[in-house]
């Protein structure tokens, strides 16, 4: 029996047991619910349900094991039969068809990787903030798949049933477990970093914290295994196809297909398409390759249809789900009929009718606070001729500015879906007012590029639920609250004008950071801090005026129940603080550190990956000769992350910029692949010199900042410095690949190296992003060292194959098209 089938069977068996146990725990949860207390009849029914669930666990064990054994045997026979027919079809393909198949398969692998990252982030908030976890699991699956490209049997026939299992499992956990499931899985198991809505108690003991986080850790392990098992057959199939071509040509078509896969997903993002279409396209593409197999064809197309249908399952009659380019947004209604928005299943924002025609705005204590929060900056500003609102959302802040007679309002919002929902649903219709100019852009990029000076710049509550790229916990708002970010805003304040920053604070230290930055801005007057109590008891507004004191509307504040807490933040800001900067933009992190709970997550990644490699490649021989590919993969991952970060600062952290950056990375790899055709092994030292030179230049830019790049030639120079390492490392990789007889093995090592690079990204939380260049230098230095035949034993330069399940033995490449996205 193949190792892949064994792991599939074990996974299905564990899921079956988990379903029974989840029923047990759900019943127990209901039993303890205060809502049921005193209702003897209901309690009796729930108790009976508990007894049935316990009995089911005991009885179902035997049946599940028996069914699993029969299913495993059937699956083994079915997959082997399908494999023989698919392999026969591959052997009969013309060279032109092989090239096309390589491009399509590579495109599907990267497309599916991006889809999983996007979809899982929309289901569970832990993946919205830590997308790297999904990315690394995909790398693991693809890497193992490439390493198994020479196995006797292909596993492609299992890809779609596994995808259906993955979609069904996660859809059930998100939508089928009700409040019980949400309470277990919608938390962030990281206590060193403040989470606006989803954190566990950071003051709990470490053991208690881990115990509370256990369901999420189980979810993470399950996610890693399922993602890897879905991507493994795709990587194996692509590797098998690439073996039929000359190395550089096959890698070139791989890169072209990968670029097409990225372009397709970003086209769907532009269309606001949903997961039914995402998975439908991926499943249909994989099913096409199984047309030649009678054994696999029916199950493939049945699974493909099932994937699309199950992905469309969460149709909630009272909630409209919209898939913006950034996040999954759920539109619901408040009891008063007004719109509220959820992201990844958790509260995000809501609209208010605070117009003078609403009599409750001045009589309802809660609404009085809400009015006070939104109108405070505009009551405080000396003039409202020119106003900018960043994080304008669905329009509450914009409506407040208009009610206070603002002359012109630039309303900046990064998410077009949220802006459009505001246009359609806000009762005061602020976006339809001719004094309002709506701008879809990243707040930081807008503040860097606008030529307008403002009487007031107001930050809405910008705390983000999502990340814009795969980087180490980089959120959409990461660069908004840095020293440089707030300085960019203050540069556009007129003399006497007001800068207002509001935040739902989870700790006083967070507010102290904002207060300290505002206090140290050049030409800043004394900042003030006002506790508004809006939306939570900790929402605080910080204000500072340029070259003038802030004149607080004291009578208005008293009427609206607003509290001046400036003395508390004045004292707190005098303490030692690690202030966020463009190099260390972790505003939500308490201080520069290696968080313990992050290390647990990384240990999960590496531990599960190690176990999967041991289980799926049991006789795989270690290949020291392929270590160059391994280290190139790790360095590439770090450099790509830094390129996305810096280009996001330069051009905006929008989904378009991220998409263009990823495609540009693949284009650079393709150009390097073309150049490598003329390079020899002896010429590689020159490529390494170029690589180390641009890495050092990039490090200098990271340390000193990129604010100097204001003209087009300067920006082009900066882009060259940022993507230059990708070109030179691509030349090295492709040149080494040219001399390899085992391209799929090289790809495997490269992807495993990229996993290492993804784990090393988290050094930025302690050392800053500039440190990634130094770590990349070390990894590329190791890549250079391991290719020195005069320094290392001759045996290191032989690719050895291991015969186990017909496997080959070799690892991956540095410019892997399935690069992080």
Coordinates of C-alpha atoms in Angstrom, one line a residue, residues 288-522:
X288 CA -9.1 17.4 -17.7
X289 CA -5.9 15.6 -17.1
X290 CA -7.8 12.5 -16.0
X291 CA -10.0 12.2 -19.1
X292 CA -7.9 9.3 -20.4
X293 CA -8.5 7.2 -17.3
X294 CA -11.8 5.3 -17.0
X295 CA -11.1 4.6 -13.4
X296 CA -10.4 8.2 -12.5
X297 CA -12.7 10.1 -14.9
X298 CA -16.1 9.7 -13.2
X299 CA -14.7 10.3 -9.7
X300 CA -12.7 13.3 -10.9
X301 CA -15.7 15.1 -12.5
X302 CA -18.0 14.1 -9.7
X303 CA -15.5 15.5 -7.2
X304 CA -15.0 18.6 -9.3
X305 CA -18.7 19.3 -9.2
X306 CA -18.8 18.6 -5.5
X307 CA -16.0 21.0 -4.9
X308 CA -17.9 23.9 -6.6
X309 CA -21.2 23.0 -4.8
X310 CA -19.8 22.6 -1.4
X311 CA -17.7 25.8 -1.7
X312 CA -21.0 27.6 -2.5
X313 CA -22.7 26.0 0.5
X314 CA -22.6 28.8 3.1
X315 CA -25.7 30.6 1.7
X316 CA -27.2 32.2 4.8
X317 CA -30.5 33.8 4.1
X318 CA -30.0 36.8 6.4
X319 CA -26.4 37.4 5.4
X320 CA -24.9 38.5 2.0
X321 CA -21.4 37.3 1.5
X322 CA -19.1 39.3 -0.8
X323 CA -15.5 38.4 -1.7
X324 CA -13.6 41.6 -2.0
X325 CA -10.0 41.5 -3.3
X326 CA -8.8 41.6 0.3
X327 CA -11.2 39.7 2.5
X328 CA -14.5 37.9 2.9
X329 CA -17.1 40.4 3.9
X330 CA -20.5 39.4 5.3
X331 CA -23.3 42.0 5.2
X332 CA -25.9 41.6 7.9
X333 CA -28.5 43.8 9.5
X334 CA -28.7 45.3 13.0
X335 CA -31.9 45.1 15.0
X336 CA -32.7 48.6 13.8
X337 CA -32.4 47.5 10.2
X338 CA -29.1 49.3 9.5
X339 CA -26.1 47.5 7.9
X340 CA -23.4 45.8 9.9
X341 CA -20.3 44.1 8.4
X342 CA -18.4 41.0 9.5
X343 CA -15.0 39.8 8.2
X344 CA -13.9 36.2 8.5
X345 CA -17.1 35.6 10.6
X346 CA -16.3 38.3 13.2
X347 CA -17.6 41.8 13.7
X348 CA -15.9 44.5 11.7
X349 CA -18.0 47.7 11.5
X350 CA -21.6 49.0 11.3
X351 CA -23.3 52.1 10.0
X352 CA -25.3 54.6 12.0
X353 CA -28.0 57.1 11.3
X354 CA -26.7 60.1 13.2
X355 CA -28.5 62.8 11.2
X356 CA -30.4 65.5 13.1
X357 CA -33.6 63.9 11.9
X358 CA -32.9 60.9 14.2
X359 CA -34.3 62.1 17.5
X360 CA -32.6 59.2 19.4
X361 CA -29.1 60.6 18.6
X362 CA -29.4 63.1 21.5
X363 CA -31.4 61.0 23.9
X364 CA -30.0 57.5 23.7
X365 CA -26.9 57.3 25.9
X366 CA -25.2 54.9 23.6
X367 CA -25.9 57.0 20.5
X368 CA -24.7 60.1 22.4
X369 CA -21.3 58.5 22.8
X370 CA -21.3 57.4 19.1
X371 CA -22.1 60.9 18.0
X372 CA -19.4 62.2 20.2
X373 CA -16.8 59.8 18.9
X374 CA -17.4 60.6 15.2
X375 CA -17.9 64.4 15.6
X376 CA -15.1 65.1 18.1
X377 CA -12.3 65.7 15.6
X378 CA -14.5 68.0 13.5
X379 CA -15.7 69.9 16.6
X380 CA -12.0 70.3 17.6
X381 CA -10.5 71.4 14.3
X382 CA -10.1 75.1 13.8
X383 CA -11.1 74.9 10.1
X384 CA -12.8 72.3 7.9
X385 CA -12.2 73.7 4.5
X386 CA -10.1 70.7 3.4
X387 CA -10.5 67.4 5.2
X388 CA -9.1 63.9 4.5
X389 CA -10.5 60.8 6.1
X390 CA -8.3 57.7 5.8
X391 CA -10.1 54.4 6.5
X392 CA -13.4 56.0 5.5
X393 CA -15.1 52.6 5.4
X394 CA -18.9 52.6 4.9
X395 CA -19.1 56.4 5.5
X396 CA -19.7 57.1 9.2
X397 CA -16.7 59.5 9.5
X398 CA -17.6 61.1 6.2
X399 CA -21.1 61.8 7.3
X400 CA -19.9 63.3 10.5
X401 CA -17.6 65.7 8.5
X402 CA -20.5 66.8 6.3
X403 CA -22.8 67.4 9.3
X404 CA -20.1 69.7 10.7
X405 CA -20.0 71.7 7.4
X406 CA -16.7 70.4 6.0
X407 CA -16.0 72.2 2.7
X408 CA -14.3 69.3 0.8
X409 CA -13.7 65.7 2.0
X410 CA -11.2 63.2 0.5
X411 CA -12.5 59.9 1.7
X412 CA -9.8 57.2 1.4
X413 CA -10.8 53.5 1.6
X414 CA -8.7 50.6 0.4
X415 CA -11.5 48.1 0.0
X416 CA -13.9 48.9 -2.9
X417 CA -16.5 46.5 -1.6
X418 CA -16.8 48.3 1.8
X419 CA -17.0 51.7 0.0
X420 CA -19.7 50.4 -2.3
X421 CA -21.7 48.9 0.5
X422 CA -21.6 52.4 2.2
X423 CA -22.8 54.0 -1.0
X424 CA -25.8 51.6 -1.2
X425 CA -26.7 51.3 2.5
X426 CA -25.6 54.3 4.5
X427 CA -28.8 56.2 5.6
X428 CA -27.1 59.6 5.3
X429 CA -25.7 58.9 1.8
X430 CA -22.4 60.6 2.5
X431 CA -20.6 59.3 -0.6
X432 CA -23.3 60.9 -2.8
X433 CA -22.6 64.4 -1.6
X434 CA -20.8 66.5 -4.2
X435 CA -18.3 67.8 -1.5
X436 CA -17.0 64.2 -1.1
X437 CA -14.3 62.8 -3.3
X438 CA -14.0 59.0 -2.8
X439 CA -10.5 57.5 -3.3
X440 CA -9.8 53.8 -3.4
X441 CA -6.2 53.5 -2.3
X442 CA -3.9 52.4 0.5
X443 CA -3.9 55.1 3.2
X444 CA -0.1 55.3 3.5
X445 CA 0.3 55.6 -0.3
X446 CA -2.3 58.3 -0.5
X447 CA -0.6 60.3 2.3
X448 CA 2.8 59.9 0.5
X449 CA 1.6 61.0 -2.9
X450 CA -1.1 63.6 -2.3
X451 CA -0.2 67.2 -3.1
X452 CA -3.0 68.7 -1.0
X453 CA -2.6 70.3 2.5
X454 CA -5.5 69.7 4.9
X455 CA -7.1 71.5 7.8
X456 CA -7.8 68.1 9.3
X457 CA -6.7 64.5 8.6
X458 CA -8.8 61.9 10.5
X459 CA -7.9 58.3 10.8
X460 CA -10.9 56.0 11.1
X461 CA -10.5 52.9 13.2
X462 CA -8.1 51.2 10.8
X463 CA -7.2 48.1 12.7
X464 CA -7.1 45.4 10.1
X465 CA -8.4 41.8 10.1
X466 CA -6.3 40.7 7.2
X467 CA -2.9 40.7 5.6
X468 CA -2.1 41.9 2.2
X469 CA 0.6 39.4 1.4
X470 CA 2.1 36.2 2.7
X471 CA 4.7 37.9 4.8
X472 CA 5.3 37.4 8.5
X473 CA 2.1 38.8 9.9
X474 CA 2.0 41.9 7.6
X475 CA -1.4 43.5 7.8
X476 CA -3.0 45.9 5.5
X477 CA -2.6 48.7 8.1
X478 CA 0.9 47.7 9.2
X479 CA 2.6 50.8 7.7
X480 CA -0.1 53.3 8.7
X481 CA 0.8 53.5 12.3
X482 CA 4.6 53.7 12.0
X483 CA 6.7 56.8 12.8
X484 CA 7.2 57.4 9.1
X485 CA 3.5 56.8 8.3
X486 CA 2.2 59.4 10.8
X487 CA 4.9 61.8 9.7
X488 CA 3.7 61.5 6.1
X489 CA 0.2 62.5 7.4
X490 CA 1.5 65.4 9.5
X491 CA 3.5 66.7 6.5
X492 CA 0.1 67.4 4.8
X493 CA -1.4 69.3 7.8
X494 CA -1.7 73.1 7.4
X495 CA -0.3 75.3 10.2
X496 CA -2.9 75.1 13.0
X497 CA -4.5 72.0 11.4
X498 CA -5.4 68.9 13.2
X499 CA -4.3 65.2 13.0
X500 CA -6.7 62.8 14.6
X501 CA -6.0 59.1 15.2
X502 CA -8.6 56.7 16.8
X503 CA -8.0 53.2 17.9
X504 CA -9.8 50.4 19.8
X505 CA -7.0 49.9 22.3
X506 CA -6.5 46.6 24.0
X507 CA -3.7 47.8 26.2
X508 CA -2.6 51.2 27.4
X509 CA 0.8 50.6 25.9
X510 CA -0.7 50.6 22.4
X511 CA -2.1 54.1 23.0
X512 CA 1.2 55.2 24.6
X513 CA 3.0 54.3 21.3
X514 CA 0.6 56.5 19.3
X515 CA 0.9 59.3 21.9
X516 CA 4.7 59.2 21.9
X517 CA 4.9 59.3 18.0
X518 CA 2.5 62.3 17.9
X519 CA 4.4 64.1 20.6
X520 CA 7.7 63.7 18.7
X521 CA 6.5 64.9 15.3
X522 CA 8.3 68.1 14.2

